[in-house]
Structure formats: C-alpha cells, structure tokens
PDB file of C-alpha atoms in Angstrom:
ATOM      1  CA  MET A  25       0.033   0.002   0.007  1.00  0.00           C
ATOM      2  CA  ALA A  26       2.743   2.422   0.880  1.00  0.00           C
ATOM      3  CA  ALA A  27       4.467   1.951  -2.522  1.00  0.00           C
ATOM      4  CA  THR A  28       1.278   2.820  -4.443  1.00  0.00           C
ATOM      5  CA  GLY A  29       0.149   5.735  -2.232  1.00  0.00           C
ATOM      6  CA  ALA A  30      -3.430   4.265  -2.313  1.00  0.00           C
ATOM      7  CA  GLY A  31      -5.665   4.249   0.683  1.00  0.00           C
ATOM      8  CA  ARG A  32      -6.586   1.034   2.479  1.00  0.00           C
ATOM      9  CA  THR A  33     -10.059   0.788   0.987  1.00  0.00           C
ATOM     10  CA  SER A  34      -8.950   1.664  -2.553  1.00  0.00           C
ATOM     11  CA  PHE A  35      -6.070  -0.834  -2.380  1.00  0.00           C
ATOM     12  CA  SER A  36      -8.337  -3.536  -1.026  1.00  0.00           C
ATOM     13  CA  GLN A  37     -10.853  -3.004  -3.795  1.00  0.00           C
ATOM     14  CA  SER A  38      -8.137  -3.022  -6.437  1.00  0.00           C
ATOM     15  CA  VAL A  39      -6.741  -6.338  -5.162  1.00  0.00           C
ATOM     16  CA  ASP A  40     -10.212  -7.796  -5.059  1.00  0.00           C
ATOM     17  CA  HIS A  41     -10.775  -6.667  -8.643  1.00  0.00           C
ATOM     18  CA  LEU A  42      -7.542  -8.210  -9.758  1.00  0.00           C
ATOM     19  CA  ILE A  43      -8.457 -11.482  -8.216  1.00  0.00           C
ATOM     20  CA  GLN A  44     -11.878 -11.351  -9.798  1.00  0.00           C
ATOM     21  CA  ILE A  45     -10.503 -10.811 -13.314  1.00  0.00           C
ATOM     22  CA  GLY A  46      -7.969 -13.621 -12.821  1.00  0.00           C
ATOM     23  CA  LEU A  47      -4.700 -11.599 -12.607  1.00  0.00           C
ATOM     24  CA  LEU A  48      -3.888 -12.158  -8.977  1.00  0.00           C
ATOM     25  CA  GLU A  49      -4.431 -15.064  -6.512  1.00  0.00           C
ATOM     26  CA  ARG A  50      -3.844 -15.661  -2.837  1.00  0.00           C
ATOM     27  CA  ASN A  51      -0.638 -17.521  -2.212  1.00  0.00           C
ATOM     28  CA  PRO A  52      -1.844 -20.526  -0.283  1.00  0.00           C
ATOM     29  CA  GLY A  53      -0.034 -21.422   2.898  1.00  0.00           C
ATOM     30  CA  TYR A  54       1.803 -18.103   3.158  1.00  0.00           C
ATOM     31  CA  GLY A  55       1.164 -14.892   5.088  1.00  0.00           C
ATOM     32  CA  HIS A  56      -0.694 -14.125   8.233  1.00  0.00           C
ATOM     33  CA  PRO A  57      -4.513 -14.131   7.924  1.00  0.00           C
ATOM     34  CA  LEU A  58      -4.595 -10.332   8.472  1.00  0.00           C
ATOM     35  CA  ARG A  59      -1.642  -9.814   6.039  1.00  0.00           C
ATOM     36  CA  PRO A  60      -2.182 -12.407   3.195  1.00  0.00           C
ATOM     37  CA  GLU A  61       0.327 -12.777   0.399  1.00  0.00           C
ATOM     38  CA  PHE A  62      -0.682 -12.731  -3.240  1.00  0.00           C
ATOM     39  CA  ARG A  63       0.982 -13.830  -6.488  1.00  0.00           C
ATOM     40  CA  LEU A  64       0.356 -13.255 -10.163  1.00  0.00           C
ATOM     41  CA  THR A  65      -1.501 -15.862 -12.117  1.00  0.00           C
ATOM     42  CA  GLN A  66      -0.113 -16.895 -15.481  1.00  0.00           C
ATOM     43  CA  ARG A  67      -2.459 -14.375 -17.153  1.00  0.00           C
ATOM     44  CA  GLY A  68      -1.364 -11.763 -14.576  1.00  0.00           C
ATOM     45  CA  ALA A  69       2.297 -12.399 -15.491  1.00  0.00           C
ATOM     46  CA  VAL A  70       1.539 -11.724 -19.171  1.00  0.00           C
ATOM     47  CA  ALA A  71      -0.371  -8.551 -18.177  1.00  0.00           C
ATOM     48  CA  ALA A  72       2.633  -7.435 -16.050  1.00  0.00           C
ATOM     49  CA  ARG A  73       5.064  -7.836 -18.956  1.00  0.00           C
ATOM     50  CA  PHE A  74       2.693  -5.808 -21.160  1.00  0.00           C
ATOM     51  CA  ALA A  75       2.321  -3.069 -18.549  1.00  0.00           C
ATOM     52  CA  ASN A  76       6.172  -2.993 -18.129  1.00  0.00           C
ATOM     53  CA  GLN A  77       6.613  -2.452 -21.896  1.00  0.00           C
ATOM     54  CA  ILE A  78       4.150   0.420 -21.818  1.00  0.00           C
ATOM     55  CA  LEU A  79       5.845   1.954 -18.694  1.00  0.00           C
ATOM     56  CA  SER A  80       9.295   1.652 -20.313  1.00  0.00           C
ATOM     57  CA  ALA A  81       8.103   3.493 -23.393  1.00  0.00           C
ATOM     58  CA  THR A  82       7.356   6.664 -21.402  1.00  0.00           C
ATOM     59  CA  SER A  83       9.662   9.164 -19.603  1.00  0.00           C
ATOM     60  CA  GLU A  84       9.135   9.623 -15.945  1.00  0.00           C
ATOM     61  CA  ASP A  85       7.680  13.171 -16.377  1.00  0.00           C
ATOM     62  CA  ASN A  86       4.955  11.708 -18.601  1.00  0.00           C
ATOM     63  CA  GLN A  87       3.965   8.747 -16.497  1.00  0.00           C
ATOM     64  CA  ASP A  88       1.248  10.704 -14.764  1.00  0.00           C
ATOM     65  CA  LEU A  89      -0.632  10.803 -18.099  1.00  0.00           C
ATOM     66  CA  LEU A  90      -0.514   6.962 -18.186  1.00  0.00           C
ATOM     67  CA  ARG A  91      -2.283   6.878 -14.850  1.00  0.00           C
ATOM     68  CA  ARG A  92      -5.220   8.906 -16.270  1.00  0.00           C
ATOM     69  CA  SER A  93      -8.339   6.716 -16.720  1.00  0.00           C
ATOM     70  CA  TRP A  94      -8.747   6.944 -20.539  1.00  0.00           C
ATOM     71  CA  THR A  95      -5.221   7.427 -21.879  1.00  0.00           C
ATOM     72  CA  LEU A  96      -4.464   3.755 -22.671  1.00  0.00           C
ATOM     73  CA  PRO A  97      -7.918   2.852 -24.014  1.00  0.00           C
ATOM     74  CA  VAL A  98      -7.894   5.889 -26.234  1.00  0.00           C
ATOM     75  CA  LEU A  99      -4.369   5.186 -27.551  1.00  0.00           C
ATOM     76  CA  ALA A 100      -5.359   1.510 -28.139  1.00  0.00           C
ATOM     77  CA  THR A 101      -8.134   2.637 -30.522  1.00  0.00           C
ATOM     78  CA  LEU A 102      -5.808   4.915 -32.577  1.00  0.00           C
ATOM     79  CA  HIS A 103      -4.292   2.307 -34.996  1.00  0.00           C
ATOM     80  CA  GLU A 104      -5.383   4.424 -37.965  1.00  0.00           C
ATOM     81  CA  LEU A 105      -6.600   8.005 -38.476  1.00  0.00           C
ATOM     82  CA  SER A 106      -9.782   8.233 -36.427  1.00  0.00           C
ATOM     83  CA  HIS A 107     -12.568  10.709 -35.984  1.00  0.00           C
ATOM     84  CA  PHE A 108     -13.879  11.650 -32.525  1.00  0.00           C
ATOM     85  CA  ASN A 109     -17.029   9.624 -33.009  1.00  0.00           C
ATOM     86  CA  GLU A 110     -15.125   6.520 -34.196  1.00  0.00           C
ATOM     87  CA  ILE A 111     -12.980   6.573 -30.994  1.00  0.00           C
ATOM     88  CA  ARG A 112     -16.118   7.085 -28.917  1.00  0.00           C
ATOM     89  CA  ARG A 113     -17.898   4.074 -30.602  1.00  0.00           C
ATOM     90  CA  ASN A 114     -14.976   1.822 -29.623  1.00  0.00           C
ATOM     91  CA  LEU A 115     -15.018   2.960 -26.027  1.00  0.00           C
ATOM     92  CA  LEU A 116     -18.583   2.260 -25.063  1.00  0.00           C
ATOM     93  CA  THR A 117     -18.569   3.847 -21.590  1.00  0.00           C
ATOM     94  CA  ILE A 118     -16.574   7.009 -22.258  1.00  0.00           C
ATOM     95  CA  THR A 119     -18.365  10.336 -22.143  1.00  0.00           C
ATOM     96  CA  ASP A 120     -17.769  13.079 -24.736  1.00  0.00           C
ATOM     97  CA  ARG A 121     -16.252  15.251 -22.108  1.00  0.00           C
ATOM     98  CA  ALA A 122     -13.797  12.559 -20.891  1.00  0.00           C
ATOM     99  CA  LEU A 123     -12.696  11.782 -24.458  1.00  0.00           C
ATOM    100  CA  SER A 124     -12.310  15.417 -25.275  1.00  0.00           C
ATOM    101  CA  GLN A 125     -10.180  15.980 -22.143  1.00  0.00           C
ATOM    102  CA  SER A 126      -8.029  12.888 -22.786  1.00  0.00           C
ATOM    103  CA  LEU A 127      -7.401  13.883 -26.417  1.00  0.00           C
ATOM    104  CA  ARG A 128      -6.547  17.359 -25.392  1.00  0.00           C
ATOM    105  CA  MET A 129      -4.071  16.285 -22.712  1.00  0.00           C
ATOM    106  CA  MET A 130      -2.390  13.891 -25.109  1.00  0.00           C
ATOM    107  CA  GLU A 131      -2.272  16.581 -27.753  1.00  0.00           C
ATOM    108  CA  GLU A 132      -0.596  18.979 -25.247  1.00  0.00           C
ATOM    109  CA  ARG A 133       2.057  16.284 -24.458  1.00  0.00           C
ATOM    110  CA  ASP A 134       2.618  15.529 -28.191  1.00  0.00           C
ATOM    111  CA  TRP A 135       1.312  11.991 -27.910  1.00  0.00           C
ATOM    112  CA  VAL A 136      -1.611  12.639 -30.297  1.00  0.00           C
ATOM    113  CA  GLN A 137      -1.882  14.951 -33.288  1.00  0.00           C
ATOM    114  CA  ARG A 138      -5.183  16.541 -34.291  1.00  0.00           C
ATOM    115  CA  ASP A 139      -5.635  17.495 -37.913  1.00  0.00           C
ATOM    116  CA  ILE A 140      -8.550  19.432 -39.281  1.00  0.00           C
ATOM    117  CA  ASP A 141      -9.999  18.416 -42.742  1.00  0.00           C
ATOM    118  CA  ASP A 142     -11.186  21.772 -44.068  1.00  0.00           C
ATOM    119  CA  GLY A 143     -12.415  20.160 -47.285  1.00  0.00           C
ATOM    120  CA  ALA A 144     -15.169  18.220 -45.436  1.00  0.00           C
ATOM    121  CA  ARG A 145     -18.503  19.886 -44.682  1.00  0.00           C
ATOM    122  CA  PRO A 146     -18.562  20.499 -41.759  1.00  0.00           C
ATOM    123  CA  PRO A 147     -14.787  20.480 -41.156  1.00  0.00           C
ATOM    124  CA  ARG A 148     -13.852  17.296 -39.250  1.00  0.00           C
ATOM    125  CA  ALA A 149     -10.976  16.644 -36.880  1.00  0.00           C
ATOM    126  CA  THR A 150      -8.922  13.449 -37.246  1.00  0.00           C
ATOM    127  CA  TYR A 151      -6.593  12.115 -34.567  1.00  0.00           C
ATOM    128  CA  HIS A 152      -3.484   9.907 -34.833  1.00  0.00           C
ATOM    129  CA  PRO A 153      -0.695   9.018 -32.340  1.00  0.00           C
ATOM    130  CA  ILE A 154       2.745  10.557 -32.616  1.00  0.00           C
ATOM    131  CA  ASN A 155       5.905  10.129 -30.565  1.00  0.00           C
ATOM    132  CA  THR A 156       5.271   8.330 -27.331  1.00  0.00           C
ATOM    133  CA  GLY A 157       1.596   7.859 -28.184  1.00  0.00           C
ATOM    134  CA  GLU A 158       2.601   6.030 -31.380  1.00  0.00           C
ATOM    135  CA  THR A 159       5.009   3.772 -29.462  1.00  0.00           C
ATOM    136  CA  ILE A 160       2.258   2.876 -26.918  1.00  0.00           C
ATOM    137  CA  THR A 161      -0.255   2.285 -29.731  1.00  0.00           C
ATOM    138  CA  ALA A 162       2.210  -0.158 -31.378  1.00  0.00           C
ATOM    139  CA  ILE A 163       2.632  -2.033 -28.091  1.00  0.00           C
ATOM    140  CA  THR A 164      -1.103  -2.241 -27.511  1.00  0.00           C
ATOM    141  CA  GLY A 165      -1.969  -3.183 -31.064  1.00  0.00           C
ATOM    142  CA  PRO A 166      -1.289  -6.881 -30.943  1.00  0.00           C
ATOM    143  CA  VAL A 167      -2.819  -7.269 -27.516  1.00  0.00           C
ATOM    144  CA  ILE A 168      -6.081  -5.171 -27.516  1.00  0.00           C
ATOM    145  CA  VAL A 169      -8.552  -5.485 -30.396  1.00  0.00           C
ATOM    146  CA  PHE A 170     -11.614  -3.318 -30.853  1.00  0.00           C
ATOM    147  CA  LYS A 171     -14.225  -4.497 -33.182  1.00  0.00           C
ATOM    148  CA  THR A 172     -17.490  -2.693 -33.879  1.00  0.00           C
ATOM    149  CA  GLY A 173     -17.829  -1.133 -30.500  1.00  0.00           C
ATOM    150  CA  SER A 174     -17.182  -4.201 -28.439  1.00  0.00           C
ATOM    151  CA  GLN A 175     -13.880  -4.645 -26.634  1.00  0.00           C
ATOM    152  CA  LEU A 176     -12.096  -8.003 -27.112  1.00  0.00           C
ATOM    153  CA  ARG A 177      -9.089  -8.694 -24.828  1.00  0.00           C
ATOM    154  CA  GLN A 178      -6.432 -11.198 -25.851  1.00  0.00           C
ATOM    155  CA  LEU A 179      -4.535 -11.286 -22.634  1.00  0.00           C
TER     156      LEU A 179
END
C-alpha cells in the first residue's frame, strides 16, 4: 500500500478486482490471515510484462498521463486515423467530455496529433498517435483489439 500511495479501501478494492478478473491469486499457505500474500497468475504475468513495456516507453515526467483513466484505452483505438465519434464508438462507456479531455491532454504532451479536414463539410478533426503515443499504440495493437464497439481482450 505504501508503494502505491493508495488508501486502505482503494487498495483492497483493487486487489479484489485483480483477483476477480484472474490476474492475481492468494498465495496458499503463506502470510498471516490479516496480512495475506498474493501472487500473479499466469495471465497476470502476461499482463505485467505488457504493462512494463508500456511503462518503459514513457519518460518519468509523462507517466502521470499513463495513470489517467482513459489514456491507454484511447491510444489503443488509434491504430489508424480516427474521428472523434469513431473513437467514442470503440469505447462504449466513455463520455464526450472525458474523451475530449483525454485527447486534449495527449495533444498537449505531443502523444496525439489533431488535424482538421477543411475540405469536409462541416470540417472534421482526425486524430492519430505520434511520438510516445505512437509507441504505446504499437505496443497495445497486438494485445487489444476493438471490433464494432465491443472490446475484445487477448490477454
């Protein structure tokens, strides 16, 4: 808990969620009942390697952007030039405001480039990853697949 800076309740809920989705399990026969030990499952080890690749692709001063709720899901959808509504369709639960803020923050950090197509009526913005955003998109590409609005995870 101390290493993450999370509160007791948040940390407990996160551990419970990781157990529920099959990335973490109790280490049987180890630890005190009030201080149980946990270990990664095989699927959790794959996810940890994947997370380490993403973390290694970013500089320390940009890692706060990785911790934002929608940064990775948005980057995972940007394998090709995308319009705002295409990104939103792939991320079923994101709000317009959250998507707009995420794209704006990534644009400010030069992770995403926004281009305006003045030839279209009305003019339309397209987004594509650049620099660190492009590296992260390349890492997530083989692992996370979005298909017609439903999320398929290959972990």
